[in-house]
CSV table of C-alpha atoms in Angstrom, one decimal:
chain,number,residue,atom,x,y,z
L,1,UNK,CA,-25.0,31.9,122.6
L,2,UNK,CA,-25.3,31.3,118.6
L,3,UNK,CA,-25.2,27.3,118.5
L,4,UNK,CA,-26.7,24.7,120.5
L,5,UNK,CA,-26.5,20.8,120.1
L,6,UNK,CA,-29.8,18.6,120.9
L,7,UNK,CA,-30.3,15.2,120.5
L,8,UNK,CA,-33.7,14.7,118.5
L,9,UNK,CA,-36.0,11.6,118.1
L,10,UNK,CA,-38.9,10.1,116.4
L,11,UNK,CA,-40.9,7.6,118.1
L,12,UNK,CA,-40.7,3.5,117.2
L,13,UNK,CA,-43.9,2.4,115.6
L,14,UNK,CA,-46.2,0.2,116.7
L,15,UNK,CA,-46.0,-3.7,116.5
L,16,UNK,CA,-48.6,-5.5,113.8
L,17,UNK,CA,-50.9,-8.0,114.6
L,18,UNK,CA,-50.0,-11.5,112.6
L,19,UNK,CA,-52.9,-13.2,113.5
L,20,UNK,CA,-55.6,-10.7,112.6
L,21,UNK,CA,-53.4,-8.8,109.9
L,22,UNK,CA,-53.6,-5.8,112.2
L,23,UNK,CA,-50.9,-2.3,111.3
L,24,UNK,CA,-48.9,-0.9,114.2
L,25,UNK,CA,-49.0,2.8,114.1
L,26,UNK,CA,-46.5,5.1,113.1
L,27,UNK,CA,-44.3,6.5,115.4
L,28,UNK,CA,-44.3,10.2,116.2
L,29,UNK,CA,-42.7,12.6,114.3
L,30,UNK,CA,-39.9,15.4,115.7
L,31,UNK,CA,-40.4,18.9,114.6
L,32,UNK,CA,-38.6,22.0,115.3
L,33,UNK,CA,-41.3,25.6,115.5
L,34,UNK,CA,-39.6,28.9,115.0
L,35,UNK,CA,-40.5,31.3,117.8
L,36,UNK,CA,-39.9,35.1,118.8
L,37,UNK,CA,-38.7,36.3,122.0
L,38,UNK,CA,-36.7,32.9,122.2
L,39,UNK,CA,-33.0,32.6,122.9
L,40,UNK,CA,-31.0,29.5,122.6
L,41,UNK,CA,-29.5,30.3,126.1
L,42,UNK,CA,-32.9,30.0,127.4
L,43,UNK,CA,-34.0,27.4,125.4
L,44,UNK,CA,-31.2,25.7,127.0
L,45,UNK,CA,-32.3,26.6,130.2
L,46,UNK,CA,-35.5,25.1,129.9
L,47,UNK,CA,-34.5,22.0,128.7
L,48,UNK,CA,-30.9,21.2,130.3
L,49,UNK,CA,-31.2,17.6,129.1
L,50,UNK,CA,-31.4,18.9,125.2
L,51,UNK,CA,-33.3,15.7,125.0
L,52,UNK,CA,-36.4,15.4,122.4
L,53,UNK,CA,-38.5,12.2,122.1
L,54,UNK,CA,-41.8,11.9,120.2
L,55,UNK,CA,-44.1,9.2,121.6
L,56,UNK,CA,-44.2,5.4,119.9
L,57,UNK,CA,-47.3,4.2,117.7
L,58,UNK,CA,-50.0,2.0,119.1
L,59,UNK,CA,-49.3,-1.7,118.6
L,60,UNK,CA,-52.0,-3.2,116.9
L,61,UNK,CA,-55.2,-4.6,119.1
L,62,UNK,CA,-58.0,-6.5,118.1
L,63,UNK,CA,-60.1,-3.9,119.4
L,64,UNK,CA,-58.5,-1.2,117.1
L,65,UNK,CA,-56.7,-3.0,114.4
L,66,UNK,CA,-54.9,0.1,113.2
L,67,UNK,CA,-53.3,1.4,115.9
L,68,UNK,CA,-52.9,5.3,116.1
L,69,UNK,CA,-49.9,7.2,115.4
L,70,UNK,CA,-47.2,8.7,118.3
L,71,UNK,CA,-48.0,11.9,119.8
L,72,UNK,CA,-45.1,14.8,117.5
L,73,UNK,CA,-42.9,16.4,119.5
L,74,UNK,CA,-42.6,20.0,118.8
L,75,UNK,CA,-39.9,21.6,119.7
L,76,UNK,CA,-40.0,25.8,120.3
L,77,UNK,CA,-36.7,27.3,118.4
L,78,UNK,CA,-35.5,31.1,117.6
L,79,UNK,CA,-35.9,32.0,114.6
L,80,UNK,CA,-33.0,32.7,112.3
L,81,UNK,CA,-31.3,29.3,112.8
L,82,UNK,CA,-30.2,26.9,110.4
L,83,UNK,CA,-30.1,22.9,111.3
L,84,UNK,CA,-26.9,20.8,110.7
L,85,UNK,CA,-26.0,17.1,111.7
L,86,UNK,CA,-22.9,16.7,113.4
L,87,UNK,CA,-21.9,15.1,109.8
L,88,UNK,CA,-22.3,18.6,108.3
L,89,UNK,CA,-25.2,17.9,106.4
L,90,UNK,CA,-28.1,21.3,106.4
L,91,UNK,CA,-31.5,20.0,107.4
L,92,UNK,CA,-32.9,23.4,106.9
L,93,UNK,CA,-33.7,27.0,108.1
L,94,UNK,CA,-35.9,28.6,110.0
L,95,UNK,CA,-36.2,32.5,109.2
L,96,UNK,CA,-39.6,33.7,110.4
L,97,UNK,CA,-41.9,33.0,113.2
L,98,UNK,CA,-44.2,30.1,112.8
L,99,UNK,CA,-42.0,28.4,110.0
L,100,UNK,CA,-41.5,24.4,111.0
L,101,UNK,CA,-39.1,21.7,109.9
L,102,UNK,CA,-39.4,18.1,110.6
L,103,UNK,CA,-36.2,16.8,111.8
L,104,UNK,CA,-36.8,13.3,112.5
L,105,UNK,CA,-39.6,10.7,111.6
L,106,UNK,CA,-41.5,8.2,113.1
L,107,UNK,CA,-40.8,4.6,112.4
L,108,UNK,CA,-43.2,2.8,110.4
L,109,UNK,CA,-45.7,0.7,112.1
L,110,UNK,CA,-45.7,-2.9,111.6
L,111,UNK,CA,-47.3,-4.3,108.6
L,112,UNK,CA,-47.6,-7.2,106.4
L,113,UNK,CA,-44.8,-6.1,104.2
L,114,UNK,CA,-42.5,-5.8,107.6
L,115,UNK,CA,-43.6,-8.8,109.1
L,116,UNK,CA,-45.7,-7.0,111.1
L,117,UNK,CA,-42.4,-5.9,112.7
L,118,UNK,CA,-42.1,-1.8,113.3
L,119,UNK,CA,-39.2,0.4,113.0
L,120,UNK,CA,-38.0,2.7,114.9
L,121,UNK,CA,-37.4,6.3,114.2
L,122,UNK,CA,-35.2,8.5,113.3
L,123,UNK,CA,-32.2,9.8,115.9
L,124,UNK,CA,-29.6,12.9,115.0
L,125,UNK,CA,-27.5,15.0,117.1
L,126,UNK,CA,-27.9,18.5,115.5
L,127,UNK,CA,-26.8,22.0,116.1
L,128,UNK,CA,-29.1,24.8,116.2
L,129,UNK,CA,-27.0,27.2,114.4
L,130,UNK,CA,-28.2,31.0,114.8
L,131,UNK,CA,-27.3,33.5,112.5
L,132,UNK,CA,-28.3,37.5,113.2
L,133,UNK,CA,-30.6,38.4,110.6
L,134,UNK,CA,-30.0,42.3,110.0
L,135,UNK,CA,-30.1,45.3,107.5
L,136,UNK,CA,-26.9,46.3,107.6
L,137,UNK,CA,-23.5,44.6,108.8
L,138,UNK,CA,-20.8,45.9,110.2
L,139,UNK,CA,-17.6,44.6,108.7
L,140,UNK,CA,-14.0,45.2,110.0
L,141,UNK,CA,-11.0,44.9,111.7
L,142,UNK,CA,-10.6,45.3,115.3
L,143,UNK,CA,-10.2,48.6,117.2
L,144,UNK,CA,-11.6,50.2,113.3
L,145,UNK,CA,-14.6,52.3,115.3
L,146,UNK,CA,-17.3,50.1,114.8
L,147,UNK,CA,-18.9,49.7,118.2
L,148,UNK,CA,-18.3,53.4,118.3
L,149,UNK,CA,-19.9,54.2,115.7
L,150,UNK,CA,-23.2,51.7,115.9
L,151,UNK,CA,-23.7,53.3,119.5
L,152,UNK,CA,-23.8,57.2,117.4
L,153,UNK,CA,-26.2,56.0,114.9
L,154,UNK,CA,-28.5,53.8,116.9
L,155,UNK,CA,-29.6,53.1,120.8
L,156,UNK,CA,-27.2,50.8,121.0
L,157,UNK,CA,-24.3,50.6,124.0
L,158,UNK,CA,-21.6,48.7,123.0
L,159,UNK,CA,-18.4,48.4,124.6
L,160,UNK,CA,-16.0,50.8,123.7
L,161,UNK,CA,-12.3,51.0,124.2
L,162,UNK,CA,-9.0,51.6,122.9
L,163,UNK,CA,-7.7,48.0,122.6
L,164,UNK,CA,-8.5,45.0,119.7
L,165,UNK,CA,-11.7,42.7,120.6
L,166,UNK,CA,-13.7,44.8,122.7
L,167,UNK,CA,-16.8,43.5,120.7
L,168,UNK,CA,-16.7,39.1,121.5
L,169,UNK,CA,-20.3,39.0,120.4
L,170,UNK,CA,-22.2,40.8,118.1
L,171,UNK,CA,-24.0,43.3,118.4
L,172,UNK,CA,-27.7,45.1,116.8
L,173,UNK,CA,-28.5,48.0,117.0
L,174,UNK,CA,-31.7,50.2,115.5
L,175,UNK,CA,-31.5,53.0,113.6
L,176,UNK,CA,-34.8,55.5,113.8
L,177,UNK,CA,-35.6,57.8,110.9
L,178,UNK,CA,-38.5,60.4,110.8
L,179,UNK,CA,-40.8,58.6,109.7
L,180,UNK,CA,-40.7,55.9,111.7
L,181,UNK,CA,-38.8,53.7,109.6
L,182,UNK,CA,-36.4,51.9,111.3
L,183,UNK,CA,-33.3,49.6,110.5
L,184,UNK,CA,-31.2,47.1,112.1
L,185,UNK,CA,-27.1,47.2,111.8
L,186,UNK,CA,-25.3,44.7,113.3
L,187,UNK,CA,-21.8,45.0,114.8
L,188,UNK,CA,-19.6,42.2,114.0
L,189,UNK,CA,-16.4,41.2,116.3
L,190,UNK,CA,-13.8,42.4,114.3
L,191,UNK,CA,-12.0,40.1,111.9
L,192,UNK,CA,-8.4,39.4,111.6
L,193,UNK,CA,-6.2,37.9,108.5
L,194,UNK,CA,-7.3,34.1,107.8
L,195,UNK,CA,-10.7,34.4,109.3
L,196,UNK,CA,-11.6,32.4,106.7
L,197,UNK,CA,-9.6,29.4,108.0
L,198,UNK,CA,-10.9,30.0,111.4
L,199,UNK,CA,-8.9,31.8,112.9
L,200,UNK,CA,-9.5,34.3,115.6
L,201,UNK,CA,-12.9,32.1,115.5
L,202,UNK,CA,-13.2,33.8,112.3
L,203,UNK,CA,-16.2,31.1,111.0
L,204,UNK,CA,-18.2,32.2,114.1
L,205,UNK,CA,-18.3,36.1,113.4
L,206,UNK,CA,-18.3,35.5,109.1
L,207,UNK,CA,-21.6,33.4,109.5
L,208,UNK,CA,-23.5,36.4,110.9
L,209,UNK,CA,-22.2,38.6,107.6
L,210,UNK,CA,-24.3,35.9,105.6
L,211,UNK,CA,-27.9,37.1,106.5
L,212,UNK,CA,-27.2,40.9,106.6
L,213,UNK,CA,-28.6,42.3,103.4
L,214,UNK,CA,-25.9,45.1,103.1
L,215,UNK,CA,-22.6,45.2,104.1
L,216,UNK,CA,-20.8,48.4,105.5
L,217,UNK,CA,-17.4,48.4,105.3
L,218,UNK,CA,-15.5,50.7,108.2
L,219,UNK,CA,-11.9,51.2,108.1
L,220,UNK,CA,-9.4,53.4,109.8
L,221,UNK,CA,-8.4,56.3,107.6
L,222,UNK,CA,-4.6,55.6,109.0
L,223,UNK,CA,-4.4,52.1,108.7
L,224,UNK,CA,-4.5,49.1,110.9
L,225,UNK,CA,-1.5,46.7,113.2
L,226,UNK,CA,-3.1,43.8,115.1
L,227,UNK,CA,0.2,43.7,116.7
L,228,UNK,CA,3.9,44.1,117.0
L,229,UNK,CA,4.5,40.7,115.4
L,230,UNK,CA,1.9,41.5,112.3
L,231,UNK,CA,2.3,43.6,109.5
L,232,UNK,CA,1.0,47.1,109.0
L,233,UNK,CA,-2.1,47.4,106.8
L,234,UNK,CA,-3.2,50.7,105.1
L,235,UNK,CA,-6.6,51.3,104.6
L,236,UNK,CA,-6.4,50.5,101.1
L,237,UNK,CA,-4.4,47.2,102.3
L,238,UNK,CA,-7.4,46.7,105.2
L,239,UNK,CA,-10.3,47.2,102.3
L,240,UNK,CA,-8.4,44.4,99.8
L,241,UNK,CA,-8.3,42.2,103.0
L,242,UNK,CA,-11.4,42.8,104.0
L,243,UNK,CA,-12.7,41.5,100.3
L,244,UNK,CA,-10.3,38.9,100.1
L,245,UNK,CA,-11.5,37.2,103.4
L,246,UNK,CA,-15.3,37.2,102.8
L,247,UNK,CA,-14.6,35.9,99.3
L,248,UNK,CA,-12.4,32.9,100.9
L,249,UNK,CA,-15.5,32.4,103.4
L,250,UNK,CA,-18.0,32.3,100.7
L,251,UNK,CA,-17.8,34.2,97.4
L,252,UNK,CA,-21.4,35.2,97.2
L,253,UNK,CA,-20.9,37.7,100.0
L,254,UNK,CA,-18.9,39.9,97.2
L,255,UNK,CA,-22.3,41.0,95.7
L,256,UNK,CA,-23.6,41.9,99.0
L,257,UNK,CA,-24.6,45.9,98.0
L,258,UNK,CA,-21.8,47.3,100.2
L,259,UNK,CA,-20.9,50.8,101.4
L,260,UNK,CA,-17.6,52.1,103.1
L,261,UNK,CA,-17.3,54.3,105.5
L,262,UNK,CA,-13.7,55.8,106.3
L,263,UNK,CA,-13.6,56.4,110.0
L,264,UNK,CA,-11.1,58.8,112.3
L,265,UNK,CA,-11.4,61.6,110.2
L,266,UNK,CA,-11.5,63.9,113.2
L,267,UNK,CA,-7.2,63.3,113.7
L,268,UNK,CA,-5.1,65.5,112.0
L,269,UNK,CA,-3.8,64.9,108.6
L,270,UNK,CA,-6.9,62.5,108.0
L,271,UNK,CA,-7.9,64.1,104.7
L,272,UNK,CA,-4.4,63.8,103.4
L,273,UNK,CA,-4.6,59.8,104.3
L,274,UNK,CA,-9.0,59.8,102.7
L,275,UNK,CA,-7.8,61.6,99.8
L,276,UNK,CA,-5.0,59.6,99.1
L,277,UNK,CA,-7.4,56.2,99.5
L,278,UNK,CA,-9.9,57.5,97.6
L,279,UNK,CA,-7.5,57.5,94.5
L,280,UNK,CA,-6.3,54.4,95.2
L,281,UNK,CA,-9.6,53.0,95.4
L,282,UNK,CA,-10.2,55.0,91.8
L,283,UNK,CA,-7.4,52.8,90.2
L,284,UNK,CA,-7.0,49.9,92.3
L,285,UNK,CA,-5.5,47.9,89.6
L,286,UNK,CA,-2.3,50.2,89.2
L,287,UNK,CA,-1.4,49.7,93.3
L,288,UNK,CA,-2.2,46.2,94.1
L,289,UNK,CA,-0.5,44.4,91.1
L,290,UNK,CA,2.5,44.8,93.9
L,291,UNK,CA,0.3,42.9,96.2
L,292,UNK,CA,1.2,38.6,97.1
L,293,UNK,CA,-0.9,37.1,94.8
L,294,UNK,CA,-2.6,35.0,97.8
L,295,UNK,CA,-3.9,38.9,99.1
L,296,UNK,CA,-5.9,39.8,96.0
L,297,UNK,CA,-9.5,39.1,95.7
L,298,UNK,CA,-10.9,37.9,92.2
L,299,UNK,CA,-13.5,41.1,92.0
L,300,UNK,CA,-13.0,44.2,94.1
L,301,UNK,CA,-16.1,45.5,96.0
L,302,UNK,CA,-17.7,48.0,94.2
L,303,UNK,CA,-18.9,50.3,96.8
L,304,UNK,CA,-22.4,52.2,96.8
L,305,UNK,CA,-21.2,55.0,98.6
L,306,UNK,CA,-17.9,56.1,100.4
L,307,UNK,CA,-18.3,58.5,103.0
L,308,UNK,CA,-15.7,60.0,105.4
L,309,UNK,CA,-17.0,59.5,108.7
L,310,UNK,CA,-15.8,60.4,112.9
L,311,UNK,CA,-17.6,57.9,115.2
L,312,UNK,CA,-15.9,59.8,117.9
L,313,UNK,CA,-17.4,63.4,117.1
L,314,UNK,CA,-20.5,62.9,114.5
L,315,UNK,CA,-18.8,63.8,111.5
L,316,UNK,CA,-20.5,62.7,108.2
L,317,UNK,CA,-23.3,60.4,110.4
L,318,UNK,CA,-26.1,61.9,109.0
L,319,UNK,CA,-25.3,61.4,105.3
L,320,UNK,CA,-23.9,57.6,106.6
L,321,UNK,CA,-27.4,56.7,107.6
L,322,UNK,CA,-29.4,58.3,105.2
L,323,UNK,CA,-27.3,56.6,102.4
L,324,UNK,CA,-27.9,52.9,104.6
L,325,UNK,CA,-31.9,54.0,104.1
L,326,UNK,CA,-31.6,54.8,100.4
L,327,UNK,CA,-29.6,51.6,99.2
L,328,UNK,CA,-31.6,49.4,101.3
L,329,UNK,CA,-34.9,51.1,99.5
L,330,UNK,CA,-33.2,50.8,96.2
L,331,UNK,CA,-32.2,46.8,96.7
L,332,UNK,CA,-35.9,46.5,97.7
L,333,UNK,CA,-37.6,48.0,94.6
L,334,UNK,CA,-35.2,46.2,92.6
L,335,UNK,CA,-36.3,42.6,94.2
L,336,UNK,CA,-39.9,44.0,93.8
L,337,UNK,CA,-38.9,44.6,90.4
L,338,UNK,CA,-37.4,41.0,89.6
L,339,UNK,CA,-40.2,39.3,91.7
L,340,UNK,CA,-42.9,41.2,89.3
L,341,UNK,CA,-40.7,40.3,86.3
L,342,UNK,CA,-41.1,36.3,87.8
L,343,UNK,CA,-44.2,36.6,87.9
L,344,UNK,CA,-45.0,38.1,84.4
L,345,UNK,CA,-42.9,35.1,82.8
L,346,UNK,CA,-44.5,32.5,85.1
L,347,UNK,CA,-48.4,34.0,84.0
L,348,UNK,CA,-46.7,33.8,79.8
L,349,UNK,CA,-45.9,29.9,80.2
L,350,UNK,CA,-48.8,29.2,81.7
L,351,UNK,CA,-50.6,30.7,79.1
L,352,UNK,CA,-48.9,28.9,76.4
């Protein structure tokens, strides 16, 4: 479960006291606290209503003149989840543990300037929109070998089998290395032509890519058919398609650091079919000027690494996963790098 509507509240404040010139207090304000070990499924589960009121202010009395503010309602969230009105508009995101967001105020009290009449709070529908939060994305088309291969890197068990959309949600799993580092990849329902408009709920599986902080590409060596009644894509063709629908989803996905690996290697005349992609992918622009224009991405994916893998047999694992580790540790000394750089710059105007 990755999205969850709730209706949300703030409390009406408190009615002012005309005689006596007396403030009603402020309503109580609704506020959303990211968690661990919380699912939206069983945050649903608690609260089947998906109801969330914060108390009303105080009216005004002559024995307390100000009248105190409505109790908050917090409400307990996953972390990971951004927070959109139905009308589309982001309130905000929660990404780690103990991060808050107020989602709706209190009304004012009432007061002189009101008439000593209060108002009442805020009220929104919103969606809890959860997005996985990983190392490493998988990124494909269906029946590519990605479940296969997350479960022979990782402890992961996906399903596995020889037929399109076996993976319908995704799926982590973590990588160990020998030092106790450790790494989370996500599998990611295959993707299908127009994903970007939706289709094969494409929006659903693309907003999981967002938070991933490397991409890894994984395409069959020979190619790829949805079905009878689609066109047959080469791996070349799948890796164009690939770009072209992450860019049409949101372009800054392109400079995602990104790695391919080339999966099925293990079939015969697999290195015929690798070495014949990798010169494609040497000179792309002198095969895919034969492309529709609607197919082409503005900037090819520049990969990090390409390495010829077989999910099915182990083939080329090991150097997959220690080249996930070493551009993951490279993008992290290069944002040490930049943040130091901040830093540096922000210390010189001050200074000035």
């Amino acid at each position: 479960m990755d999205d969850l509507r709730i209706y949300v509240k703030g409390g009406s404040g408190g009615m002012g006291h005309p005689r006596l010139g007396g403030e009603g207090g402020c309503g109580g304000d609704v506020w959303l606290v990211a968690q661990e070990k919380l699912t939206l499924k069983r945050m649903k589960s608690q609260n089947p209503e998906k109801r969330f009121l914060a108390g009303p202010g105080d009216n005004s009395k002559i024995v307390a003149l100000k009248g105190a503010k409505g109790k908050d309602c917090e409400v307990n969230v996953p972390f990971g989840i951004s927070v959109v009105t139905d009308g589309g508009k982001l309130l905000g995101e929660l990404n780690k543990p103990g991060e808050r967001l107020l989602v709706a105020r209190g009304g004012a009290g009432g007061s002189p300037v009101t008439n000593f009449l209060p108002s009442r709070g805020q009220a929104y529908s919103i969606h809890l929109d959860l997005k996985l939060i990983a190392d490493v994305g998988l990124v494909g088309f269906p029946n590519a070998g990605k479940s296969s291969l997350l479960k022979s890197i990782s402890h992961a068990t996906p399903q596995i089998a020889d037929y399109a959309f076996t993976t319908i949600n995704p799926e982590l799993g973590t990588v160990m290395y020998s030092d106790h580092k450790q790494i989370t990849v996500a599998d990611l329902p295959g993707l299908i032509e127009g994903a970007h408009e939706n289709k094969g709920r494409g929006h659903k599986f693309l907003k999981h890519v967002e938070r991933t902080k490397q991409l890894l590409f994984v395409v069959d060596v020979f190619g790829f058919q949805l079905s009878c009644k689609t066109p047959f894509r080469t791996a070349f063709e799948t890796i164009i398609l690939l770009t072209k629908e992450l860019e049409l989803y949101k372009e800054e996905l392109r400079d995602k650091p990104a790695l391919l690996a080339v999966n099925k290697m293990d079939l015969p005349n697999a290195q015929r079919n690798f070495n014949e992609l990798m010169e494609q992918l040497q000179n792309p622009q002198d095969h895919i000027h034969s492309f529709p224009k609607a197919m082409i991405p503005a900037d090819l994916v520049r990969f990090k690494e390409i390495i010829p893998i077989s999910a099915l047999t182990g083939e080329g694992t090991e150097e997959l996963i220690l080249c996930l580790r070493k551009v993951l540790d490279e993008e992290a000394e290069k944002n040490i790098e930049q943040y130091q750089r901040e830093q540096l710059h922000a210390l010189h105007l001050s200074e000035i």
